[in-house]
Amino acid sequence: MRQPLIAGNWKMNSSKADTTDLLNGIKAGIGEIRQAAVAVCPPFPYLYLAEEMLAGTAIAYGSQDLSPEPEGAFTGQVSAAMLKDFGCTYAIIGHSERRLFNAETDDIIAQKYAQAVKHGLTPILCVGETLEERESGKTEEVVAKHLDGVLDAHGVEAFKQGVIAYEPVWAIGTGVTATPEQAQDVHAFLRGRIAAKSQQVADLVQILYGGSMKPNNAEELIGQTDIDGGLIGGAALKAADFLAICKAGDANA
Ligand code: PEP
């Protein structure tokens, strides 16, 4: 049985004051979450607050990105070792907003994945198709390509130390959620692709759904056989909503 994971992707939102409030709000309710693993991914500058405020709690934290390089003359980048230094557990890799706005390729994302694993971080590899790709019947082709970027570079064993997030681009921040059946189909496809190389890894790897997951749809989505939790954007910015989704994770543990 895979443990559900609920991870919040705060994107470029928050401030020192907002981060403090949000973390306090999540801390206040985390005692009621018994089974699901919970993580928050604030912007880089606020990771120090996560380190200070989440010490000794069951709430893990991580980054929204990291450098594909280990160290050196890479102005503006943040290395895996630095994130580990701040106590991060997770690093989101290959989010569609980074693929789109920062021209990240599957090769770069595979390098980031390797950096994360090398430094003891758990990468959350995002895969997902655009609306146009879905409507032209290319969903499986696209998510397979995103998955294969890491599979081909590092082998199936790399997914023993990683998490996958299926995030249909058309559902991110739009309020349109994939139906549980649509999401389950893609999750099953992804797990099957891993199972073709190793059934053991396929049984182990957590595959999260992301894309307008909210308190009112989380339980049904996470209740699907191959959906092991959620990567949450907008709803992760309100402690009550985020905690309600964590409870949906608990209910499906
Ligand atoms: C995301 O961008 O990772 C995400 C899932 O966003 P939202 O929940 O707002 O759709």
Short mmCIF file of C-alpha atoms and ligand atoms in Angstrom, two decimals:
data_model
loop_
_atom_site.label_atom_id
_atom_site.label_comp_id
_atom_site.label_asym_id
_atom_site.label_seq_id
_atom_site.Cartn_x
_atom_site.Cartn_y
_atom_site.Cartn_z
CA MET A 1 0.00 0.00 0.00
CA ARG A 2 1.42 3.37 -1.00
CA GLN A 3 1.22 6.22 1.52
CA PRO A 4 -0.77 9.17 0.16
CA LEU A 5 1.25 12.37 -0.24
CA ILE A 6 -0.27 15.83 -0.34
CA ALA A 7 2.22 18.49 -1.45
CA GLY A 8 1.50 22.20 -1.76
CA ASN A 9 3.10 24.17 -4.59
CA TRP A 10 2.87 27.80 -3.50
CA LYS A 11 4.38 29.08 -6.78
CA MET A 12 5.45 32.77 -6.67
CA ASN A 13 3.01 33.68 -3.91
CA SER A 14 3.37 34.69 -0.28
CA SER A 15 5.49 37.04 1.84
CA LYS A 16 7.23 36.61 5.18
CA ALA A 17 4.00 37.46 6.99
CA ASP A 18 1.81 35.28 4.75
CA THR A 19 4.25 32.36 5.01
CA THR A 20 4.23 32.61 8.80
CA ASP A 21 0.42 32.69 8.89
CA LEU A 22 0.00 29.83 6.44
CA LEU A 23 2.55 27.59 8.17
CA ASN A 24 0.97 28.34 11.55
CA GLY A 25 -2.45 27.47 10.12
CA ILE A 26 -1.24 24.16 8.71
CA LYS A 27 0.61 23.36 11.93
CA ALA A 28 -2.55 23.97 13.93
CA GLY A 29 -4.44 21.27 11.99
CA ILE A 30 -1.72 18.75 11.19
CA GLY A 31 -2.42 16.72 14.34
CA GLU A 32 -5.63 15.50 12.73
CA ILE A 33 -3.79 14.06 9.74
CA ARG A 34 -2.80 10.54 10.70
CA GLN A 35 -1.85 8.65 7.54
CA ALA A 36 -1.03 10.99 4.68
CA ALA A 37 2.42 12.52 4.25
CA VAL A 38 2.19 16.32 3.98
CA ALA A 39 4.64 18.75 2.38
CA VAL A 40 4.75 22.43 1.42
CA CYS A 41 6.89 24.00 -1.29
CA PRO A 42 7.20 27.75 -0.65
CA PRO A 43 9.32 30.10 -2.78
CA PHE A 44 13.09 29.84 -2.18
CA PRO A 45 13.40 32.94 0.07
CA TYR A 46 10.94 31.50 2.59
CA LEU A 47 12.52 28.08 2.97
CA TYR A 48 14.36 29.38 6.02
CA LEU A 49 10.97 30.04 7.64
CA ALA A 50 9.85 26.50 6.82
CA GLU A 51 13.06 25.21 8.40
CA GLU A 52 12.48 27.26 11.55
CA MET A 53 8.75 26.78 11.89
CA LEU A 54 8.32 23.16 10.82
CA ALA A 55 11.11 21.67 12.94
CA GLY A 56 9.70 18.83 15.00
CA THR A 57 6.41 18.71 13.06
CA ALA A 58 5.13 16.09 10.63
CA ILE A 59 5.13 18.65 7.81
CA ALA A 60 7.93 18.23 5.29
CA TYR A 61 8.95 20.98 2.89
CA GLY A 62 10.68 21.34 -0.41
CA SER A 63 11.54 23.63 -3.29
CA GLN A 64 9.72 24.37 -6.54
CA ASP A 65 12.84 23.90 -8.66
CA LEU A 66 16.60 23.42 -8.41
CA SER A 67 19.68 23.83 -10.58
CA PRO A 68 20.78 21.04 -12.92
CA GLU A 69 24.35 21.98 -11.95
CA PRO A 70 26.07 21.02 -8.70
CA GLU A 71 27.73 24.40 -7.96
CA GLY A 72 29.69 27.25 -9.50
CA ALA A 73 29.17 30.18 -11.85
CA PHE A 74 25.42 29.86 -12.42
CA THR A 75 24.04 33.22 -11.37
CA GLY A 76 20.62 33.10 -9.79
CA GLN A 77 20.43 29.33 -9.49
CA VAL A 78 19.98 27.26 -6.33
CA SER A 79 21.72 23.92 -5.95
CA ALA A 80 20.41 20.65 -4.52
CA ALA A 81 23.09 20.80 -1.82
CA MET A 82 21.84 24.24 -0.71
CA LEU A 83 18.27 22.95 -0.50
CA LYS A 84 19.45 19.99 1.55
CA ASP A 85 21.30 22.46 3.78
CA PHE A 86 17.95 24.10 4.55
CA GLY A 87 16.38 20.76 5.42
CA CYS A 88 14.30 20.25 2.28
CA THR A 89 12.88 16.80 1.68
CA TYR A 90 11.35 17.37 -1.79
CA ALA A 91 12.10 19.31 -4.97
CA ILE A 92 9.47 19.83 -7.65
CA ILE A 93 11.03 19.20 -11.07
CA GLY A 94 9.73 19.97 -14.55
CA HIS A 95 6.57 21.84 -13.63
CA SER A 96 4.72 22.85 -16.80
CA GLU A 97 5.19 26.53 -15.95
CA ARG A 98 8.95 26.00 -16.01
CA ARG A 99 8.75 23.96 -19.21
CA LEU A 100 6.76 26.82 -20.77
CA PHE A 101 8.28 30.01 -19.33
CA ASN A 102 11.86 28.79 -18.85
CA ALA A 103 12.13 26.52 -21.88
CA GLU A 104 13.08 23.53 -19.77
CA THR A 105 13.69 20.41 -21.80
CA ASP A 106 13.40 16.78 -20.73
CA ASP A 107 17.23 16.60 -20.74
CA ILE A 108 17.58 19.50 -18.30
CA ILE A 109 14.82 18.07 -16.13
CA ALA A 110 16.61 14.69 -16.07
CA GLN A 111 19.77 16.48 -14.89
CA LYS A 112 17.78 18.19 -12.14
CA TYR A 113 16.33 14.83 -11.14
CA ALA A 114 19.83 13.40 -10.80
CA GLN A 115 21.02 16.36 -8.72
CA ALA A 116 18.07 15.98 -6.37
CA VAL A 117 18.62 12.25 -5.85
CA LYS A 118 22.38 12.69 -5.46
CA HIS A 119 21.80 15.09 -2.57
CA GLY A 120 19.12 13.07 -0.83
CA LEU A 121 16.12 15.09 -2.01
CA THR A 122 13.00 13.41 -3.38
CA PRO A 123 12.22 14.87 -6.81
CA ILE A 124 8.55 15.32 -7.72
CA LEU A 125 8.64 14.95 -11.50
CA CYS A 126 5.73 16.76 -13.19
CA VAL A 127 4.36 15.43 -16.48
CA GLY A 128 1.28 16.51 -18.38
CA GLU A 129 -0.28 17.47 -21.68
CA THR A 130 -1.76 20.72 -22.96
CA LEU A 131 -5.40 20.97 -24.03
CA GLU A 132 -4.39 20.94 -27.68
CA GLU A 133 -2.35 17.79 -27.14
CA ARG A 134 -5.25 16.09 -25.34
CA GLU A 135 -7.73 17.08 -28.03
CA SER A 136 -5.48 15.71 -30.73
CA GLY A 137 -5.19 12.37 -28.92
CA LYS A 138 -1.56 12.85 -27.86
CA THR A 139 -1.90 12.62 -24.08
CA GLU A 140 -0.10 9.29 -23.69
CA GLU A 141 2.60 10.22 -26.18
CA VAL A 142 3.34 13.46 -24.29
CA VAL A 143 3.37 12.06 -20.76
CA ALA A 144 5.46 9.09 -21.96
CA LYS A 145 8.03 11.51 -23.38
CA HIS A 146 8.17 13.45 -20.10
CA LEU A 147 8.54 10.22 -18.11
CA ASP A 148 11.09 8.73 -20.50
CA GLY A 149 13.34 11.76 -20.06
CA VAL A 150 14.20 10.40 -16.61
CA LEU A 151 13.68 6.68 -17.38
CA ASP A 152 16.10 6.74 -20.30
CA ALA A 153 18.71 8.87 -18.55
CA HIS A 154 18.72 7.18 -15.15
CA GLY A 155 16.88 3.87 -15.46
CA VAL A 156 13.76 2.63 -13.72
CA GLU A 157 15.51 2.30 -10.35
CA ALA A 158 15.67 6.12 -10.20
CA PHE A 159 11.94 6.07 -9.43
CA LYS A 160 12.61 4.32 -6.15
CA GLN A 161 13.71 7.75 -4.90
CA GLY A 162 11.18 9.91 -6.71
CA VAL A 163 7.54 10.87 -7.00
CA ILE A 164 5.61 11.53 -10.23
CA ALA A 165 2.90 14.17 -10.55
CA TYR A 166 0.45 13.97 -13.44
CA GLU A 167 -0.58 17.56 -14.05
CA PRO A 168 -2.69 18.16 -17.16
CA VAL A 169 -1.74 21.69 -18.17
CA TRP A 170 -5.37 22.49 -19.06
CA ALA A 171 -6.41 21.80 -15.46
CA ILE A 172 -3.73 23.88 -13.72
CA GLY A 173 -5.13 27.03 -12.15
CA THR A 174 -8.18 26.90 -14.42
CA GLY A 175 -10.76 25.46 -12.03
CA VAL A 176 -11.30 22.69 -14.58
CA THR A 177 -10.31 19.38 -13.03
CA ALA A 178 -9.66 16.14 -14.88
CA THR A 179 -12.46 13.71 -14.10
CA PRO A 180 -11.39 10.91 -11.78
CA GLU A 181 -11.62 8.54 -14.78
CA GLN A 182 -9.47 10.76 -17.03
CA ALA A 183 -6.86 11.11 -14.30
CA GLN A 184 -6.93 7.40 -13.39
CA ASP A 185 -6.42 6.43 -17.05
CA VAL A 186 -3.24 8.48 -17.31
CA HIS A 187 -1.97 7.37 -13.90
CA ALA A 188 -2.51 3.74 -14.89
CA PHE A 189 -0.69 4.38 -18.17
CA LEU A 190 2.29 5.91 -16.33
CA ARG A 191 2.44 3.10 -13.79
CA GLY A 192 2.17 0.56 -16.59
CA ARG A 193 5.10 2.15 -18.40
CA ILE A 194 7.20 1.79 -15.27
CA ALA A 195 5.90 -1.75 -14.67
CA ALA A 196 7.13 -2.75 -18.12
CA LYS A 197 10.64 -2.20 -16.72
CA SER A 198 10.07 -3.12 -13.07
CA GLN A 199 6.86 -4.23 -11.39
CA GLN A 200 8.50 -3.67 -8.02
CA VAL A 201 9.20 0.00 -8.74
CA ALA A 202 5.75 0.46 -10.29
CA ASP A 203 4.10 -0.86 -7.13
CA LEU A 204 6.18 1.48 -5.00
CA VAL A 205 6.19 4.81 -6.82
CA GLN A 206 3.71 7.48 -5.70
CA ILE A 207 1.88 9.16 -8.58
CA LEU A 208 0.14 12.39 -7.55
CA TYR A 209 -2.59 14.21 -9.44
CA GLY A 210 -2.32 17.99 -9.83
CA GLY A 211 -4.69 20.42 -11.53
CA SER A 212 -7.40 22.31 -9.64
CA MET A 213 -7.59 19.73 -6.87
CA LYS A 214 -9.84 21.22 -4.20
CA PRO A 215 -11.52 20.03 -0.98
CA ASN A 216 -14.67 19.13 -2.94
CA ASN A 217 -13.00 16.84 -5.49
CA ALA A 218 -9.93 15.55 -3.66
CA GLU A 219 -11.45 12.48 -2.05
CA GLU A 220 -12.83 11.09 -5.30
CA LEU A 221 -9.61 11.75 -7.18
CA ILE A 222 -7.35 10.28 -4.52
CA GLY A 223 -9.75 7.35 -4.22
CA GLN A 224 -8.72 6.12 -7.68
CA THR A 225 -6.52 3.03 -7.70
CA ASP A 226 -3.44 4.67 -9.15
CA ILE A 227 -3.76 8.16 -7.63
CA ASP A 228 -1.59 8.42 -4.54
CA GLY A 229 -2.23 12.00 -3.49
CA GLY A 230 -2.11 15.49 -4.88
CA LEU A 231 0.17 18.31 -5.93
CA ILE A 232 -1.88 21.34 -4.97
CA GLY A 233 -1.50 24.89 -6.29
CA GLY A 234 -4.20 27.45 -5.48
CA ALA A 235 -5.83 25.46 -2.69
CA ALA A 236 -2.46 25.12 -0.93
CA LEU A 237 -2.52 28.84 -0.12
CA LYS A 238 -5.39 28.50 2.35
CA ALA A 239 -4.62 26.40 5.41
CA ALA A 240 -8.22 25.18 5.78
CA ASP A 241 -8.45 24.04 2.15
CA PHE A 242 -5.04 22.43 2.19
CA LEU A 243 -5.82 20.57 5.41
CA ALA A 244 -9.16 19.42 4.00
CA ILE A 245 -7.28 17.89 1.04
CA CYS A 246 -4.83 16.28 3.47
CA LYS A 247 -7.85 14.71 5.20
CA ALA A 248 -9.00 13.34 1.84
CA GLY A 249 -5.53 11.79 1.59
CA ASP A 250 -6.02 10.27 5.03
CA ALA A 251 -9.39 8.88 4.04
CA ASN A 252 -7.75 7.00 1.17
CA ALA A 253 -4.76 5.67 3.09
C1 PEP B 1 0.13 23.23 -9.89
O1 PEP B 1 0.45 24.18 -10.58
O2 PEP B 1 1.00 22.42 -9.51
C2 PEP B 1 -1.28 23.06 -9.57
C3 PEP B 1 -1.72 21.86 -9.36
O3 PEP B 1 -2.06 24.19 -9.52
P1 PEP B 1 -3.63 24.31 -9.21
O4 PEP B 1 -3.94 23.37 -8.07
O5 PEP B 1 -3.85 25.73 -8.83
O6 PEP B 1 -4.34 23.92 -10.44
#
